[in-house]
PDB file of C-alpha atoms in Angstrom:
ATOM      1  CA  UNK Q   1     -17.548  -5.388 -10.041  1.00  0.00           C
ATOM      2  CA  UNK Q   2     -14.296  -4.374 -11.701  1.00  0.00           C
ATOM      3  CA  UNK Q   3     -11.432  -3.571  -9.378  1.00  0.00           C
ATOM      4  CA  UNK Q   4      -8.831  -0.875  -9.846  1.00  0.00           C
ATOM      5  CA  UNK Q   5      -7.345  -0.995 -13.327  1.00  0.00           C
ATOM      6  CA  UNK Q   6      -3.995   0.372 -14.420  1.00  0.00           C
ATOM      7  CA  UNK Q   7      -2.307   0.778 -17.771  1.00  0.00           C
ATOM      8  CA  UNK Q   8       0.077  -0.072 -19.180  1.00  0.00           C
ATOM      9  CA  UNK Q   9       1.136  -3.252 -17.371  1.00  0.00           C
ATOM     10  CA  UNK Q  10       4.779  -2.917 -18.239  1.00  0.00           C
ATOM     11  CA  UNK Q  11       6.818  -0.066 -19.653  1.00  0.00           C
ATOM     12  CA  UNK Q  12      10.455   0.353 -20.632  1.00  0.00           C
ATOM     13  CA  UNK Q  13      11.811   3.881 -20.977  1.00  0.00           C
ATOM     14  CA  UNK Q  14      15.202   5.506 -21.434  1.00  0.00           C
ATOM     15  CA  UNK Q  15      16.755   7.982 -19.006  1.00  0.00           C
ATOM     16  CA  UNK Q  16      15.526  11.519 -19.609  1.00  0.00           C
ATOM     17  CA  UNK Q  17      12.239  10.452 -21.178  1.00  0.00           C
ATOM     18  CA  UNK Q  18       8.761  11.182 -19.910  1.00  0.00           C
ATOM     19  CA  UNK Q  19       6.124   8.636 -18.878  1.00  0.00           C
ATOM     20  CA  UNK Q  20       2.370   8.733 -18.226  1.00  0.00           C
ATOM     21  CA  UNK Q  21       0.656   6.046 -16.163  1.00  0.00           C
ATOM     22  CA  UNK Q  22      -3.098   5.683 -15.966  1.00  0.00           C
ATOM     23  CA  UNK Q  23      -5.520   4.451 -13.334  1.00  0.00           C
ATOM     24  CA  UNK Q  24      -9.262   3.838 -13.194  1.00  0.00           C
ATOM     25  CA  UNK Q  25     -10.697   3.533  -9.676  1.00  0.00           C
ATOM     26  CA  UNK Q  26     -13.423   1.229  -8.439  1.00  0.00           C
ATOM     27  CA  UNK Q  27     -16.846   2.541  -9.416  1.00  0.00           C
ATOM     28  CA  UNK Q  28     -18.108   4.926  -6.756  1.00  0.00           C
ATOM     29  CA  UNK Q  29     -14.673   5.675  -5.319  1.00  0.00           C
ATOM     30  CA  UNK Q  30     -13.758   9.350  -5.498  1.00  0.00           C
ATOM     31  CA  UNK Q  31     -10.231   9.209  -4.111  1.00  0.00           C
ATOM     32  CA  UNK Q  32      -7.149   7.946  -5.923  1.00  0.00           C
ATOM     33  CA  UNK Q  33      -3.673   7.586  -4.468  1.00  0.00           C
ATOM     34  CA  UNK Q  34      -0.380   6.749  -6.151  1.00  0.00           C
ATOM     35  CA  UNK Q  35       2.429   4.767  -4.567  1.00  0.00           C
ATOM     36  CA  UNK Q  36       5.901   3.731  -5.707  1.00  0.00           C
ATOM     37  CA  UNK Q  37       7.164   0.303  -4.714  1.00  0.00           C
ATOM     38  CA  UNK Q  38      10.829  -0.440  -5.177  1.00  0.00           C
ATOM     39  CA  UNK Q  39      11.771  -4.127  -5.210  1.00  0.00           C
ATOM     40  CA  UNK Q  40      11.957  -5.530  -1.701  1.00  0.00           C
ATOM     41  CA  UNK Q  41      10.318  -2.557   0.007  1.00  0.00           C
ATOM     42  CA  UNK Q  42       6.892  -1.403   1.021  1.00  0.00           C
ATOM     43  CA  UNK Q  43       4.954   1.059  -1.149  1.00  0.00           C
ATOM     44  CA  UNK Q  44       5.836   4.736  -0.698  1.00  0.00           C
ATOM     45  CA  UNK Q  45       3.141   7.412  -0.987  1.00  0.00           C
ATOM     46  CA  UNK Q  46       3.427   9.807  -3.918  1.00  0.00           C
ATOM     47  CA  UNK Q  47       0.072  11.619  -4.277  1.00  0.00           C
ATOM     48  CA  UNK Q  48      -3.530  11.516  -3.208  1.00  0.00           C
ATOM     49  CA  UNK Q  49      -6.395  13.107  -5.112  1.00  0.00           C
ATOM     50  CA  UNK Q  50      -9.984  13.532  -3.986  1.00  0.00           C
ATOM     51  CA  UNK Q  51     -12.683  15.080  -6.143  1.00  0.00           C
ATOM     52  CA  UNK Q  52      -9.997  16.238  -8.618  1.00  0.00           C
ATOM     53  CA  UNK Q  53      -8.031  18.126  -5.961  1.00  0.00           C
ATOM     54  CA  UNK Q  54      -4.622  17.176  -4.598  1.00  0.00           C
ATOM     55  CA  UNK Q  55      -5.041  16.185  -0.949  1.00  0.00           C
ATOM     56  CA  UNK Q  56      -1.520  15.052  -0.167  1.00  0.00           C
ATOM     57  CA  UNK Q  57       1.948  14.739  -1.607  1.00  0.00           C
ATOM     58  CA  UNK Q  58       4.792  12.509  -0.473  1.00  0.00           C
ATOM     59  CA  UNK Q  59       8.506  13.215  -0.491  1.00  0.00           C
ATOM     60  CA  UNK Q  60       9.023  13.019  -4.257  1.00  0.00           C
ATOM     61  CA  UNK Q  61      10.646  15.583  -6.575  1.00  0.00           C
ATOM     62  CA  UNK Q  62       8.702  17.964  -8.799  1.00  0.00           C
ATOM     63  CA  UNK Q  63       9.409  15.658 -11.750  1.00  0.00           C
ATOM     64  CA  UNK Q  64       6.416  13.717 -10.444  1.00  0.00           C
ATOM     65  CA  UNK Q  65       2.970  15.162 -11.100  1.00  0.00           C
ATOM     66  CA  UNK Q  66      -0.543  13.826 -11.260  1.00  0.00           C
ATOM     67  CA  UNK Q  67      -4.101  14.818 -11.945  1.00  0.00           C
ATOM     68  CA  UNK Q  68      -7.595  13.434 -11.539  1.00  0.00           C
ATOM     69  CA  UNK Q  69     -10.302  13.710 -14.139  1.00  0.00           C
ATOM     70  CA  UNK Q  70     -14.073  14.337 -13.751  1.00  0.00           C
ATOM     71  CA  UNK Q  71     -14.716  10.572 -14.028  1.00  0.00           C
ATOM     72  CA  UNK Q  72     -12.258  10.083 -11.104  1.00  0.00           C
ATOM     73  CA  UNK Q  73      -9.631   8.335 -13.235  1.00  0.00           C
ATOM     74  CA  UNK Q  74      -6.109   9.586 -12.743  1.00  0.00           C
ATOM     75  CA  UNK Q  75      -2.771  10.017 -14.465  1.00  0.00           C
ATOM     76  CA  UNK Q  76       0.709   9.997 -12.955  1.00  0.00           C
ATOM     77  CA  UNK Q  77       3.375  11.772 -14.971  1.00  0.00           C
ATOM     78  CA  UNK Q  78       7.099  11.497 -14.445  1.00  0.00           C
ATOM     79  CA  UNK Q  79       9.498  13.748 -16.347  1.00  0.00           C
ATOM     80  CA  UNK Q  80      13.249  13.430 -16.932  1.00  0.00           C
ATOM     81  CA  UNK Q  81      13.305   9.767 -15.907  1.00  0.00           C
ATOM     82  CA  UNK Q  82      16.195   8.509 -13.812  1.00  0.00           C
ATOM     83  CA  UNK Q  83      17.393   4.942 -13.346  1.00  0.00           C
ATOM     84  CA  UNK Q  84      16.154   5.168  -9.758  1.00  0.00           C
ATOM     85  CA  UNK Q  85      12.588   5.666 -10.985  1.00  0.00           C
ATOM     86  CA  UNK Q  86      12.466   1.991 -11.947  1.00  0.00           C
ATOM     87  CA  UNK Q  87       9.753   0.524  -9.745  1.00  0.00           C
ATOM     88  CA  UNK Q  88       6.223  -0.821  -9.553  1.00  0.00           C
ATOM     89  CA  UNK Q  89       3.779   2.102  -9.576  1.00  0.00           C
ATOM     90  CA  UNK Q  90       0.576   1.358  -7.744  1.00  0.00           C
ATOM     91  CA  UNK Q  91      -2.733   3.120  -7.829  1.00  0.00           C
ATOM     92  CA  UNK Q  92      -5.201   2.765  -4.970  1.00  0.00           C
ATOM     93  CA  UNK Q  93      -8.809   3.868  -4.849  1.00  0.00           C
ATOM     94  CA  UNK Q  94     -10.910   4.503  -1.768  1.00  0.00           C
ATOM     95  CA  UNK Q  95     -14.136   6.027  -0.522  1.00  0.00           C
ATOM     96  CA  UNK Q  96     -13.303   5.740   3.200  1.00  0.00           C
ATOM     97  CA  UNK Q  97     -10.449   4.308   5.213  1.00  0.00           C
ATOM     98  CA  UNK Q  98     -10.008   1.207   3.036  1.00  0.00           C
ATOM     99  CA  UNK Q  99      -7.668   1.546   0.075  1.00  0.00           C
ATOM    100  CA  UNK Q 100      -7.787  -1.003  -2.732  1.00  0.00           C
ATOM    101  CA  UNK Q 101      -4.800  -1.384  -5.001  1.00  0.00           C
ATOM    102  CA  UNK Q 102      -4.579  -2.101  -8.680  1.00  0.00           C
ATOM    103  CA  UNK Q 103      -2.096  -4.548 -10.224  1.00  0.00           C
ATOM    104  CA  UNK Q 104       0.462  -1.816 -10.828  1.00  0.00           C
ATOM    105  CA  UNK Q 105       2.582  -0.662 -13.739  1.00  0.00           C
ATOM    106  CA  UNK Q 106       6.113  -2.035 -13.832  1.00  0.00           C
ATOM    107  CA  UNK Q 107       8.382   0.783 -15.083  1.00  0.00           C
ATOM    108  CA  UNK Q 108      11.929  -0.023 -16.123  1.00  0.00           C
ATOM    109  CA  UNK Q 109      14.279   2.851 -16.917  1.00  0.00           C
ATOM    110  CA  UNK Q 110      17.407   1.962 -18.897  1.00  0.00           C
TER     111      UNK Q 110
ATOM    112  CA  UNK S   1      12.295   7.821   9.077  1.00  0.00           C
ATOM    113  CA  UNK S   2      10.316   4.596   8.984  1.00  0.00           C
ATOM    114  CA  UNK S   3       6.932   5.389  10.547  1.00  0.00           C
ATOM    115  CA  UNK S   4       5.962   1.719  10.812  1.00  0.00           C
ATOM    116  CA  UNK S   5       8.522  -0.926  11.753  1.00  0.00           C
ATOM    117  CA  UNK S   6       7.815  -4.529  10.768  1.00  0.00           C
ATOM    118  CA  UNK S   7       9.414  -7.810  11.810  1.00  0.00           C
ATOM    119  CA  UNK S   8      10.550 -10.386  10.952  1.00  0.00           C
ATOM    120  CA  UNK S   9      11.825  -9.704   7.447  1.00  0.00           C
ATOM    121  CA  UNK S  10      11.240 -13.338   6.512  1.00  0.00           C
ATOM    122  CA  UNK S  11       9.366 -16.209   8.112  1.00  0.00           C
ATOM    123  CA  UNK S  12       9.236 -19.929   7.394  1.00  0.00           C
ATOM    124  CA  UNK S  13       6.364 -21.940   8.852  1.00  0.00           C
ATOM    125  CA  UNK S  14       5.227 -25.533   8.521  1.00  0.00           C
ATOM    126  CA  UNK S  15       1.821 -26.214   7.006  1.00  0.00           C
ATOM    127  CA  UNK S  16      -0.778 -26.063   9.740  1.00  0.00           C
ATOM    128  CA  UNK S  17       1.355 -23.864  11.962  1.00  0.00           C
ATOM    129  CA  UNK S  18       0.767 -20.320  13.187  1.00  0.00           C
ATOM    130  CA  UNK S  19       2.449 -17.408  11.400  1.00  0.00           C
ATOM    131  CA  UNK S  20       2.986 -14.263  13.476  1.00  0.00           C
ATOM    132  CA  UNK S  21       4.133 -10.922  12.058  1.00  0.00           C
ATOM    133  CA  UNK S  22       4.678  -7.886  14.261  1.00  0.00           C
ATOM    134  CA  UNK S  23       4.551  -4.153  13.659  1.00  0.00           C
ATOM    135  CA  UNK S  24       5.242  -1.102  15.807  1.00  0.00           C
ATOM    136  CA  UNK S  25       4.498   2.582  15.299  1.00  0.00           C
ATOM    137  CA  UNK S  26       5.343   5.861  17.010  1.00  0.00           C
ATOM    138  CA  UNK S  27       2.753   8.341  15.782  1.00  0.00           C
ATOM    139  CA  UNK S  28      -0.257   8.210  18.127  1.00  0.00           C
ATOM    140  CA  UNK S  29      -2.316  10.058  15.513  1.00  0.00           C
ATOM    141  CA  UNK S  30      -2.595   6.879  13.457  1.00  0.00           C
ATOM    142  CA  UNK S  31      -6.166   5.598  13.641  1.00  0.00           C
ATOM    143  CA  UNK S  32      -6.366   2.840  11.047  1.00  0.00           C
ATOM    144  CA  UNK S  33      -4.129  -0.212  10.761  1.00  0.00           C
ATOM    145  CA  UNK S  34      -4.520  -2.502   7.711  1.00  0.00           C
ATOM    146  CA  UNK S  35      -2.605  -5.561   6.614  1.00  0.00           C
ATOM    147  CA  UNK S  36      -1.947  -6.283   2.965  1.00  0.00           C
ATOM    148  CA  UNK S  37      -0.974  -9.497   1.197  1.00  0.00           C
ATOM    149  CA  UNK S  38       1.084  -9.276  -1.971  1.00  0.00           C
ATOM    150  CA  UNK S  39       1.941 -12.052  -4.414  1.00  0.00           C
ATOM    151  CA  UNK S  40       4.835 -11.645  -6.897  1.00  0.00           C
ATOM    152  CA  UNK S  41       3.898  -9.396  -9.792  1.00  0.00           C
ATOM    153  CA  UNK S  42       0.602  -8.341  -8.191  1.00  0.00           C
ATOM    154  CA  UNK S  43      -0.637  -5.326  -6.311  1.00  0.00           C
ATOM    155  CA  UNK S  44      -1.165  -5.500  -2.536  1.00  0.00           C
ATOM    156  CA  UNK S  45      -4.544  -6.934  -1.528  1.00  0.00           C
ATOM    157  CA  UNK S  46      -6.307  -5.699   1.601  1.00  0.00           C
ATOM    158  CA  UNK S  47      -6.460  -8.622   4.013  1.00  0.00           C
ATOM    159  CA  UNK S  48      -7.817  -7.297   7.308  1.00  0.00           C
ATOM    160  CA  UNK S  49      -7.782  -3.998   9.173  1.00  0.00           C
ATOM    161  CA  UNK S  50      -8.364  -2.690  12.692  1.00  0.00           C
ATOM    162  CA  UNK S  51      -9.180   0.599  14.406  1.00  0.00           C
ATOM    163  CA  UNK S  52      -7.545   1.457  17.765  1.00  0.00           C
ATOM    164  CA  UNK S  53     -10.819   1.221  19.703  1.00  0.00           C
ATOM    165  CA  UNK S  54     -10.678  -2.602  19.629  1.00  0.00           C
ATOM    166  CA  UNK S  55      -7.906  -4.953  20.758  1.00  0.00           C
ATOM    167  CA  UNK S  56      -8.564  -7.829  18.386  1.00  0.00           C
ATOM    168  CA  UNK S  57     -10.261  -8.536  15.081  1.00  0.00           C
ATOM    169  CA  UNK S  58     -10.668 -11.947  13.498  1.00  0.00           C
ATOM    170  CA  UNK S  59     -11.623 -12.858   9.942  1.00  0.00           C
ATOM    171  CA  UNK S  60     -11.395 -16.529   9.144  1.00  0.00           C
ATOM    172  CA  UNK S  61      -7.832 -17.733   9.775  1.00  0.00           C
ATOM    173  CA  UNK S  62      -6.496 -14.158  10.071  1.00  0.00           C
ATOM    174  CA  UNK S  63      -6.440 -12.235  13.369  1.00  0.00           C
ATOM    175  CA  UNK S  64      -5.098  -8.790  14.200  1.00  0.00           C
ATOM    176  CA  UNK S  65      -4.050  -8.160  17.784  1.00  0.00           C
ATOM    177  CA  UNK S  66      -3.708  -4.495  18.744  1.00  0.00           C
ATOM    178  CA  UNK S  67      -1.939  -3.070  21.811  1.00  0.00           C
ATOM    179  CA  UNK S  68      -2.581   0.677  21.925  1.00  0.00           C
ATOM    180  CA  UNK S  69      -0.431   1.365  24.998  1.00  0.00           C
ATOM    181  CA  UNK S  70       2.567  -0.432  23.490  1.00  0.00           C
ATOM    182  CA  UNK S  71       1.863   1.018  20.035  1.00  0.00           C
ATOM    183  CA  UNK S  72       2.148  -2.433  18.514  1.00  0.00           C
ATOM    184  CA  UNK S  73      -0.055  -4.639  16.386  1.00  0.00           C
ATOM    185  CA  UNK S  74       0.391  -8.086  14.934  1.00  0.00           C
ATOM    186  CA  UNK S  75      -1.054 -10.432  12.342  1.00  0.00           C
ATOM    187  CA  UNK S  76      -1.681 -14.066  13.244  1.00  0.00           C
ATOM    188  CA  UNK S  77      -2.345 -16.590  10.492  1.00  0.00           C
ATOM    189  CA  UNK S  78      -3.791 -19.781  11.940  1.00  0.00           C
ATOM    190  CA  UNK S  79      -3.478 -23.155  10.181  1.00  0.00           C
ATOM    191  CA  UNK S  80      -1.016 -21.664   7.673  1.00  0.00           C
ATOM    192  CA  UNK S  81      -1.258 -23.087   4.160  1.00  0.00           C
ATOM    193  CA  UNK S  82       1.190 -23.135   1.224  1.00  0.00           C
ATOM    194  CA  UNK S  83      -1.170 -20.772  -0.581  1.00  0.00           C
ATOM    195  CA  UNK S  84      -0.495 -18.192   2.154  1.00  0.00           C
ATOM    196  CA  UNK S  85       3.103 -17.912   0.954  1.00  0.00           C
ATOM    197  CA  UNK S  86       3.390 -14.230   0.018  1.00  0.00           C
ATOM    198  CA  UNK S  87       4.758 -10.924   1.263  1.00  0.00           C
ATOM    199  CA  UNK S  88       2.734  -9.303   4.024  1.00  0.00           C
ATOM    200  CA  UNK S  89       2.772  -5.588   4.749  1.00  0.00           C
ATOM    201  CA  UNK S  90       1.437  -3.800   7.766  1.00  0.00           C
ATOM    202  CA  UNK S  91       0.431  -0.176   7.341  1.00  0.00           C
ATOM    203  CA  UNK S  92      -1.010   2.747   9.249  1.00  0.00           C
ATOM    204  CA  UNK S  93      -2.880   5.898   8.344  1.00  0.00           C
ATOM    205  CA  UNK S  94      -4.458   8.936   9.966  1.00  0.00           C
ATOM    206  CA  UNK S  95      -7.517  10.663   8.643  1.00  0.00           C
ATOM    207  CA  UNK S  96      -6.937  14.303   9.434  1.00  0.00           C
ATOM    208  CA  UNK S  97      -5.504  17.326   7.740  1.00  0.00           C
ATOM    209  CA  UNK S  98      -3.873  17.099   4.354  1.00  0.00           C
ATOM    210  CA  UNK S  99      -2.694  13.532   4.838  1.00  0.00           C
ATOM    211  CA  UNK S 100      -6.140  12.018   4.681  1.00  0.00           C
ATOM    212  CA  UNK S 101      -5.808   8.307   4.156  1.00  0.00           C
ATOM    213  CA  UNK S 102      -2.101   8.249   3.296  1.00  0.00           C
ATOM    214  CA  UNK S 103      -0.778   4.789   4.102  1.00  0.00           C
ATOM    215  CA  UNK S 104       2.603   4.362   5.787  1.00  0.00           C
ATOM    216  CA  UNK S 105       3.875   0.844   5.087  1.00  0.00           C
ATOM    217  CA  UNK S 106       6.265  -1.434   6.900  1.00  0.00           C
ATOM    218  CA  UNK S 107       9.100  -3.014   4.927  1.00  0.00           C
ATOM    219  CA  UNK S 108       7.266  -6.305   4.526  1.00  0.00           C
ATOM    220  CA  UNK S 109       7.592  -9.924   5.696  1.00  0.00           C
ATOM    221  CA  UNK S 110       8.166 -12.694   3.198  1.00  0.00           C
ATOM    222  CA  UNK S 111       6.219 -15.708   4.453  1.00  0.00           C
ATOM    223  CA  UNK S 112       6.979 -19.218   3.200  1.00  0.00           C
ATOM    224  CA  UNK S 113       4.739 -22.082   4.272  1.00  0.00           C
ATOM    225  CA  UNK S 114       6.257 -25.520   3.710  1.00  0.00           C
ATOM    226  CA  UNK S 115       3.861 -28.354   2.847  1.00  0.00           C
TER     227      UNK S 115
END
């Protein structure tokens, strides 16, 4: 079975630009969560979606938004990029307690 | 504030030795405690997890010990191997309200196993 997939793998953007990251969950999983992992730290929760509805939001500015589609895939959007947004963005899918992470998208903002 | 505190930050162990990583939490509403293993450039991989109704869970060389009264849990890696060299994260979550399944991570422990 395919695990969680994310695209793109790497991305380089300039300050002020917008970025869209994509995630496909494990088949049968209806919940998708997004996390930001800055180098040397643990992942920080950004959003959780279940059945296309937002179920939770972490302490991130409104520049961050997300949505979940009918096939349970998800997009994370970040507007007006800042240098501090440079990080590994992780998507996790779950159907119960266990959350399974994808390989992440490495975003570099210059 | 950091909801889950993890120590040590780094750990060096000889091949065949026991690696021990500790975590502590404050929020008694947490009811699920997973450990993740992360290799450079990869996403975290779920290693083993425990619920607070048991004090220990073992899967192969990996054991979680859980002390509910002390609000602490630890990961023991028996017979540590060079291939275990990675960053390990403890985490906690609570399944209630709007924060269903949100994981709170520790800062991570970088484990190096010398051959």
